[in-house]
mmCIF file of C-alpha atoms in Angstrom:
data_model
loop_
_atom_site.group_PDB
_atom_site.id
_atom_site.type_symbol
_atom_site.label_atom_id
_atom_site.label_comp_id
_atom_site.label_asym_id
_atom_site.label_seq_id
_atom_site.Cartn_x
_atom_site.Cartn_y
_atom_site.Cartn_z
ATOM 1 C CA MET A 1 -19.565 59.021 26.181
ATOM 2 C CA ALA A 2 -19.498 63.237 25.545
ATOM 3 C CA SER A 3 -15.931 62.609 24.075
ATOM 4 C CA TYR A 4 -17.152 59.878 21.275
ATOM 5 C CA GLN A 5 -20.090 61.630 19.832
ATOM 6 C CA ASN A 6 -19.296 63.026 17.201
ATOM 7 C CA ASP A 7 -17.604 60.058 15.976
ATOM 8 C CA LEU A 8 -20.639 57.668 16.164
ATOM 9 C CA VAL A 9 -22.852 60.611 14.764
ATOM 10 C CA PHE A 10 -20.433 60.381 11.803
ATOM 11 C CA MET A 11 -20.782 56.857 11.174
ATOM 12 C CA ILE A 12 -24.349 56.794 10.646
ATOM 13 C CA ASN A 13 -24.341 60.093 9.123
ATOM 14 C CA ASP A 14 -21.916 58.352 6.629
ATOM 15 C CA PHE A 15 -23.871 55.303 6.407
ATOM 16 C CA ARG A 16 -27.262 57.433 5.628
ATOM 17 C CA ASN A 17 -25.933 59.426 3.052
ATOM 18 C CA LYS A 18 -24.857 56.332 1.118
ATOM 19 C CA VAL A 19 -28.620 55.281 1.198
ATOM 20 C CA ALA A 20 -29.573 58.182 0.131
ATOM 21 C CA ALA A 21 -27.627 57.951 -2.944
ATOM 22 C CA GLY A 22 -29.259 54.802 -3.513
ATOM 23 C CA LEU A 23 -26.378 52.446 -3.015
ATOM 24 C CA PRO A 24 -26.312 49.553 -3.178
ATOM 25 C CA ASN A 25 -29.676 48.178 -4.206
ATOM 26 C CA PHE A 26 -31.774 50.866 -3.351
ATOM 27 C CA LEU A 27 -33.878 54.353 -5.321
ATOM 28 C CA PRO A 28 -32.421 57.446 -4.254
ATOM 29 C CA ALA A 29 -34.254 58.942 -0.647
ATOM 30 C CA GLY A 30 -36.004 62.450 -1.459
ATOM 31 C CA ARG A 31 -35.856 63.721 1.931
ATOM 32 C CA MET A 32 -33.568 61.647 4.448
ATOM 33 C CA ALA A 33 -32.468 63.729 7.486
ATOM 34 C CA ARG A 34 -29.307 63.978 8.827
ATOM 35 C CA ILE A 35 -28.597 63.278 12.425
ATOM 36 C CA SER A 36 -28.019 65.189 15.403
ATOM 37 C CA TRP A 37 -26.843 64.172 18.691
ATOM 38 C CA SER A 38 -29.313 64.464 21.326
ATOM 39 C CA ASN A 39 -28.684 64.593 25.149
ATOM 40 C CA GLU A 40 -31.889 63.725 25.927
ATOM 41 C CA LEU A 41 -31.902 60.390 24.024
ATOM 42 C CA ALA A 42 -28.123 59.724 25.275
ATOM 43 C CA GLN A 43 -30.010 59.810 29.088
ATOM 44 C CA PHE A 44 -32.880 57.442 27.955
ATOM 45 C CA ALA A 45 -29.884 54.951 26.455
ATOM 46 C CA LYS A 46 -28.305 55.257 29.829
ATOM 47 C CA PHE A 47 -31.403 54.151 31.546
ATOM 48 C CA ASP A 48 -31.713 51.264 29.113
ATOM 49 C CA VAL A 49 -27.713 50.096 29.930
ATOM 50 C CA LEU A 50 -28.481 49.688 33.437
ATOM 51 C CA ARG A 51 -31.024 47.540 33.022
ATOM 52 C CA CYS A 52 -27.861 45.521 32.251
ATOM 53 C CA THR A 53 -29.807 43.390 29.340
ATOM 54 C CA GLU A 54 -30.971 43.532 25.697
ATOM 55 C CA LEU A 55 -34.741 42.397 25.289
ATOM 56 C CA PRO A 56 -37.276 43.146 25.920
ATOM 57 C CA ARG A 57 -36.740 46.224 24.423
ATOM 58 C CA PRO A 58 -38.484 49.005 26.613
ATOM 59 C CA CYS A 59 -41.235 51.342 25.685
ATOM 60 C CA MET A 60 -39.662 54.731 25.591
ATOM 61 C CA THR A 61 -41.621 58.335 25.238
ATOM 62 C CA SER A 62 -40.760 62.091 25.916
ATOM 63 C CA PRO A 63 -42.932 65.328 24.957
ATOM 64 C CA ASN A 64 -39.546 66.258 22.058
ATOM 65 C CA PHE A 65 -39.629 62.592 20.896
ATOM 66 C CA PRO A 66 -43.080 60.745 21.215
ATOM 67 C CA ASN A 67 -41.701 57.875 19.549
ATOM 68 C CA ILE A 68 -38.295 56.915 20.737
ATOM 69 C CA GLY A 69 -36.654 53.437 18.980
ATOM 70 C CA SER A 70 -33.808 51.838 19.990
ATOM 71 C CA ILE A 71 -30.828 49.419 19.791
ATOM 72 C CA SER A 72 -29.225 47.599 22.021
ATOM 73 C CA MET A 73 -26.305 45.057 21.666
ATOM 74 C CA HIS A 74 -23.894 42.923 23.662
ATOM 75 C CA HIS A 75 -20.457 42.077 23.055
ATOM 76 C CA SER A 76 -18.286 40.069 25.037
ATOM 77 C CA TYR A 77 -14.687 39.005 24.634
ATOM 78 C CA PRO A 78 -11.391 37.410 25.970
ATOM 79 C CA GLY A 79 -8.217 39.127 26.550
ATOM 80 C CA ASP A 80 -7.220 42.512 28.087
ATOM 81 C CA ARG A 81 -9.747 45.244 27.479
ATOM 82 C CA ARG A 82 -9.828 46.909 23.610
ATOM 83 C CA ASP A 83 -10.452 50.712 23.444
ATOM 84 C CA GLU A 84 -13.904 51.778 23.955
ATOM 85 C CA LEU A 85 -14.582 53.494 20.272
ATOM 86 C CA THR A 86 -13.660 50.720 18.721
ATOM 87 C CA VAL A 87 -15.780 48.374 20.369
ATOM 88 C CA MET A 88 -18.797 50.665 19.646
ATOM 89 C CA GLN A 89 -17.689 51.158 15.943
ATOM 90 C CA ASP A 90 -17.543 47.587 15.489
ATOM 91 C CA ILE A 91 -21.120 46.809 17.136
ATOM 92 C CA ILE A 92 -22.553 49.655 15.359
ATOM 93 C CA GLY A 93 -20.786 48.234 11.646
ATOM 94 C CA SER A 94 -22.596 45.539 12.329
ATOM 95 C CA TRP A 95 -25.713 46.892 12.574
ATOM 96 C CA ILE A 96 -25.281 48.750 9.322
ATOM 97 C CA LEU A 97 -23.704 45.537 7.550
ATOM 98 C CA ASP A 98 -27.458 43.857 8.116
ATOM 99 C CA SER A 99 -28.425 46.497 5.801
ATOM 100 C CA ARG A 100 -27.681 43.846 2.918
ATOM 101 C CA TYR A 101 -30.730 41.760 4.121
ATOM 102 C CA VAL A 102 -33.009 44.847 3.717
ATOM 103 C CA THR A 103 -34.867 44.445 0.574
ATOM 104 C CA ARG A 104 -35.976 47.345 -1.893
ATOM 105 C CA LYS A 105 -39.519 46.011 -1.326
ATOM 106 C CA GLN A 106 -39.195 46.800 2.400
ATOM 107 C CA ALA A 107 -37.540 50.287 2.147
ATOM 108 C CA TYR A 108 -40.731 51.199 0.435
ATOM 109 C CA PHE A 109 -43.364 49.000 2.300
ATOM 110 C CA LEU A 110 -41.725 47.640 5.522
ATOM 111 C CA ASN A 111 -42.728 44.047 6.218
ATOM 112 C CA GLU A 112 -41.330 41.179 8.231
ATOM 113 C CA ARG A 113 -38.829 38.635 5.856
ATOM 114 C CA ALA A 114 -40.537 35.410 5.235
ATOM 115 C CA ASP A 115 -37.350 33.778 6.382
ATOM 116 C CA GLY A 116 -37.628 35.399 9.503
ATOM 117 C CA ARG A 117 -34.255 37.626 9.555
ATOM 118 C CA SER A 118 -34.528 40.780 11.578
ATOM 119 C CA VAL A 119 -33.713 44.236 9.838
ATOM 120 C CA PHE A 120 -34.924 46.027 12.515
ATOM 121 C CA ARG A 121 -31.527 47.623 13.434
ATOM 122 C CA PRO A 122 -30.869 48.559 10.033
ATOM 123 C CA ALA A 123 -34.167 49.699 9.296
ATOM 124 C CA LEU A 124 -33.884 52.056 12.035
ATOM 125 C CA LEU A 125 -30.350 53.623 11.013
ATOM 126 C CA MET A 126 -31.555 54.098 7.779
ATOM 127 C CA ASN A 127 -35.502 55.581 8.739
ATOM 128 C CA GLU A 128 -35.849 59.186 6.770
ATOM 129 C CA HIS A 129 -37.628 60.769 9.917
ATOM 130 C CA ASN A 130 -34.863 59.945 12.287
ATOM 131 C CA THR A 131 -33.165 63.513 13.206
ATOM 132 C CA HIS A 132 -31.560 62.557 16.558
ATOM 133 C CA MET A 133 -29.804 59.739 18.408
ATOM 134 C CA GLY A 134 -27.799 59.244 21.724
ATOM 135 C CA CYS A 135 -26.149 56.397 23.244
ATOM 136 C CA ALA A 136 -24.641 55.044 26.386
ATOM 137 C CA ALA A 137 -22.654 52.127 27.231
ATOM 138 C CA ILE A 138 -21.387 49.799 30.083
ATOM 139 C CA LYS A 139 -18.566 47.601 30.344
ATOM 140 C CA TYR A 140 -17.675 45.233 32.897
ATOM 141 C CA LYS A 141 -15.779 41.665 33.354
ATOM 142 C CA ALA A 142 -17.309 38.129 34.309
ATOM 143 C CA ASP A 143 -15.893 35.103 33.575
ATOM 144 C CA ARG A 144 -12.201 36.303 32.356
ATOM 145 C CA PHE A 145 -14.361 37.953 29.489
ATOM 146 C CA ASN A 146 -14.542 41.900 28.844
ATOM 147 C CA ASN A 147 -18.323 42.740 28.358
ATOM 148 C CA PHE A 148 -19.348 45.595 26.835
ATOM 149 C CA LEU A 149 -23.694 46.490 26.361
ATOM 150 C CA LEU A 150 -24.118 50.028 23.704
ATOM 151 C CA SER A 151 -27.661 51.453 23.421
ATOM 152 C CA CYS A 152 -28.711 53.700 20.763
ATOM 153 C CA THR A 153 -31.868 55.330 21.030
ATOM 154 C CA PHE A 154 -33.420 57.320 18.173
ATOM 155 C CA SER A 155 -36.420 60.051 17.678
ATOM 156 C CA THR A 156 -38.202 57.707 15.658
ATOM 157 C CA VAL A 157 -39.314 54.013 15.370
ATOM 158 C CA ASN A 158 -40.061 51.278 12.789
ATOM 159 C CA LEU A 159 -43.297 51.639 11.394
ATOM 160 C CA MET A 160 -44.739 48.487 9.630
ATOM 161 C CA LYS A 161 -46.526 48.747 6.179
ATOM 162 C CA LYS A 162 -44.880 51.849 5.608
ATOM 163 C CA PRO A 163 -41.765 53.353 4.001
ATOM 164 C CA ILE A 164 -38.563 53.631 5.549
ATOM 165 C CA TYR A 165 -37.701 56.188 3.273
ATOM 166 C CA LYS A 166 -39.736 57.967 0.620
ATOM 167 C CA PRO A 167 -38.123 57.853 -2.870
ATOM 168 C CA ALA A 168 -36.813 60.360 -5.797
ATOM 169 C CA ARG A 169 -35.369 61.048 -9.001
ATOM 170 C CA GLN A 170 -32.477 63.020 -6.939
ATOM 171 C CA PRO A 171 -30.866 62.409 -3.720
ATOM 172 C CA GLY A 172 -32.411 65.084 -1.470
ATOM 173 C CA ALA A 173 -34.581 66.385 -4.184
ATOM 174 C CA ASN A 174 -37.668 67.112 -1.641
ATOM 175 C CA CYS A 175 -35.259 68.617 1.258
ATOM 176 C CA LYS A 176 -36.325 72.168 2.479
ATOM 177 C CA ASN A 177 -32.554 72.394 2.403
ATOM 178 C CA ARG A 178 -29.621 70.041 1.512
ATOM 179 C CA ASP A 179 -27.142 69.461 4.126
ATOM 180 C CA ALA A 180 -23.733 71.277 3.428
ATOM 181 C CA ASP A 181 -21.635 67.679 4.945
ATOM 182 C CA TYR A 182 -23.713 65.032 3.575
ATOM 183 C CA SER A 183 -24.829 66.230 0.258
ATOM 184 C CA ASN A 184 -27.563 63.556 0.023
ATOM 185 C CA LEU A 185 -29.130 64.189 3.550
ATOM 186 C CA CYS A 186 -31.491 66.931 4.582
ATOM 187 C CA ALA A 187 -29.479 69.943 6.691
ATOM 188 C CA VAL A 188 -30.150 70.124 10.440
ATOM 189 C CA GLY A 189 -33.554 71.444 10.793
ATOM 190 C CA GLU A 190 -35.591 69.841 8.675
ATOM 191 C CA PHE A 191 -39.059 69.033 10.067
ATOM 192 C CA TYR A 192 -40.701 66.113 9.997
ATOM 193 C CA SER A 193 -44.571 66.047 11.415
ATOM 194 C CA GLU A 194 -44.262 62.298 11.757
ATOM 195 C CA ASN A 195 -42.111 62.787 14.748
ATOM 196 C CA ARG A 196 -44.236 65.159 17.121
ATOM 197 C CA GLN A 197 -47.182 63.113 17.363
ATOM 198 C CA TYR A 198 -47.402 59.442 19.077
ATOM 199 C CA ALA A 199 -47.038 56.779 15.909
ATOM 200 C CA ASP A 200 -50.324 54.530 17.180
ATOM 201 C CA SER A 201 -49.479 51.885 14.669
ATOM 202 C CA ARG A 202 -47.807 48.459 14.218
ATOM 203 C CA LEU A 203 -44.132 48.668 15.060
ATOM 204 C CA LEU A 204 -41.397 46.263 13.769
ATOM 205 C CA MET A 205 -39.524 45.363 17.483
ATOM 206 C CA GLU A 206 -36.786 43.713 17.903
ATOM 207 C CA LEU A 207 -37.520 40.147 19.310
ATOM 208 C CA ASN A 208 -34.026 38.622 18.755
#
């Protein structure tokens, strides 16, 4: 996974940078973090994929990351094996694509949709407190199908009735320092007190 981590982190930070700019349907984010890779979270993701199942999602915590959020997806396809990075980019791309189902109201007051459509995955990718991530994958062949299970773990969770991010007049207006590469995000090292204590609140969980 080490050879792919920069590509995966870039993909998610590029998405967050666009969200923080207020695109396509949201107000700008005042203090959205740039995500960095964490070997510790990657180890949690490894433990997750070794369960060989997406659901139920495990509860994970550590002294460094009290509130570990996670996303897992299984992908199967026939024929020859595809490039690993391409498969992972396709999977993460589907999580990003689901952001079209996140309403502006949910961005500022996270709740479940009335139609039952889950926004768990994009909401976690959009969460302003999300400072770190790590991923792991397992691949195997069964019944002539190639199977690929990807898990990514994150430094935060989705809290119900809380904002995914707080809006501002300009992107990054409330950052201590703006990031040099992703101008709408806060630079690495931005401190979020929410990430240092266990969240005793109702969580938005992945159920399907």
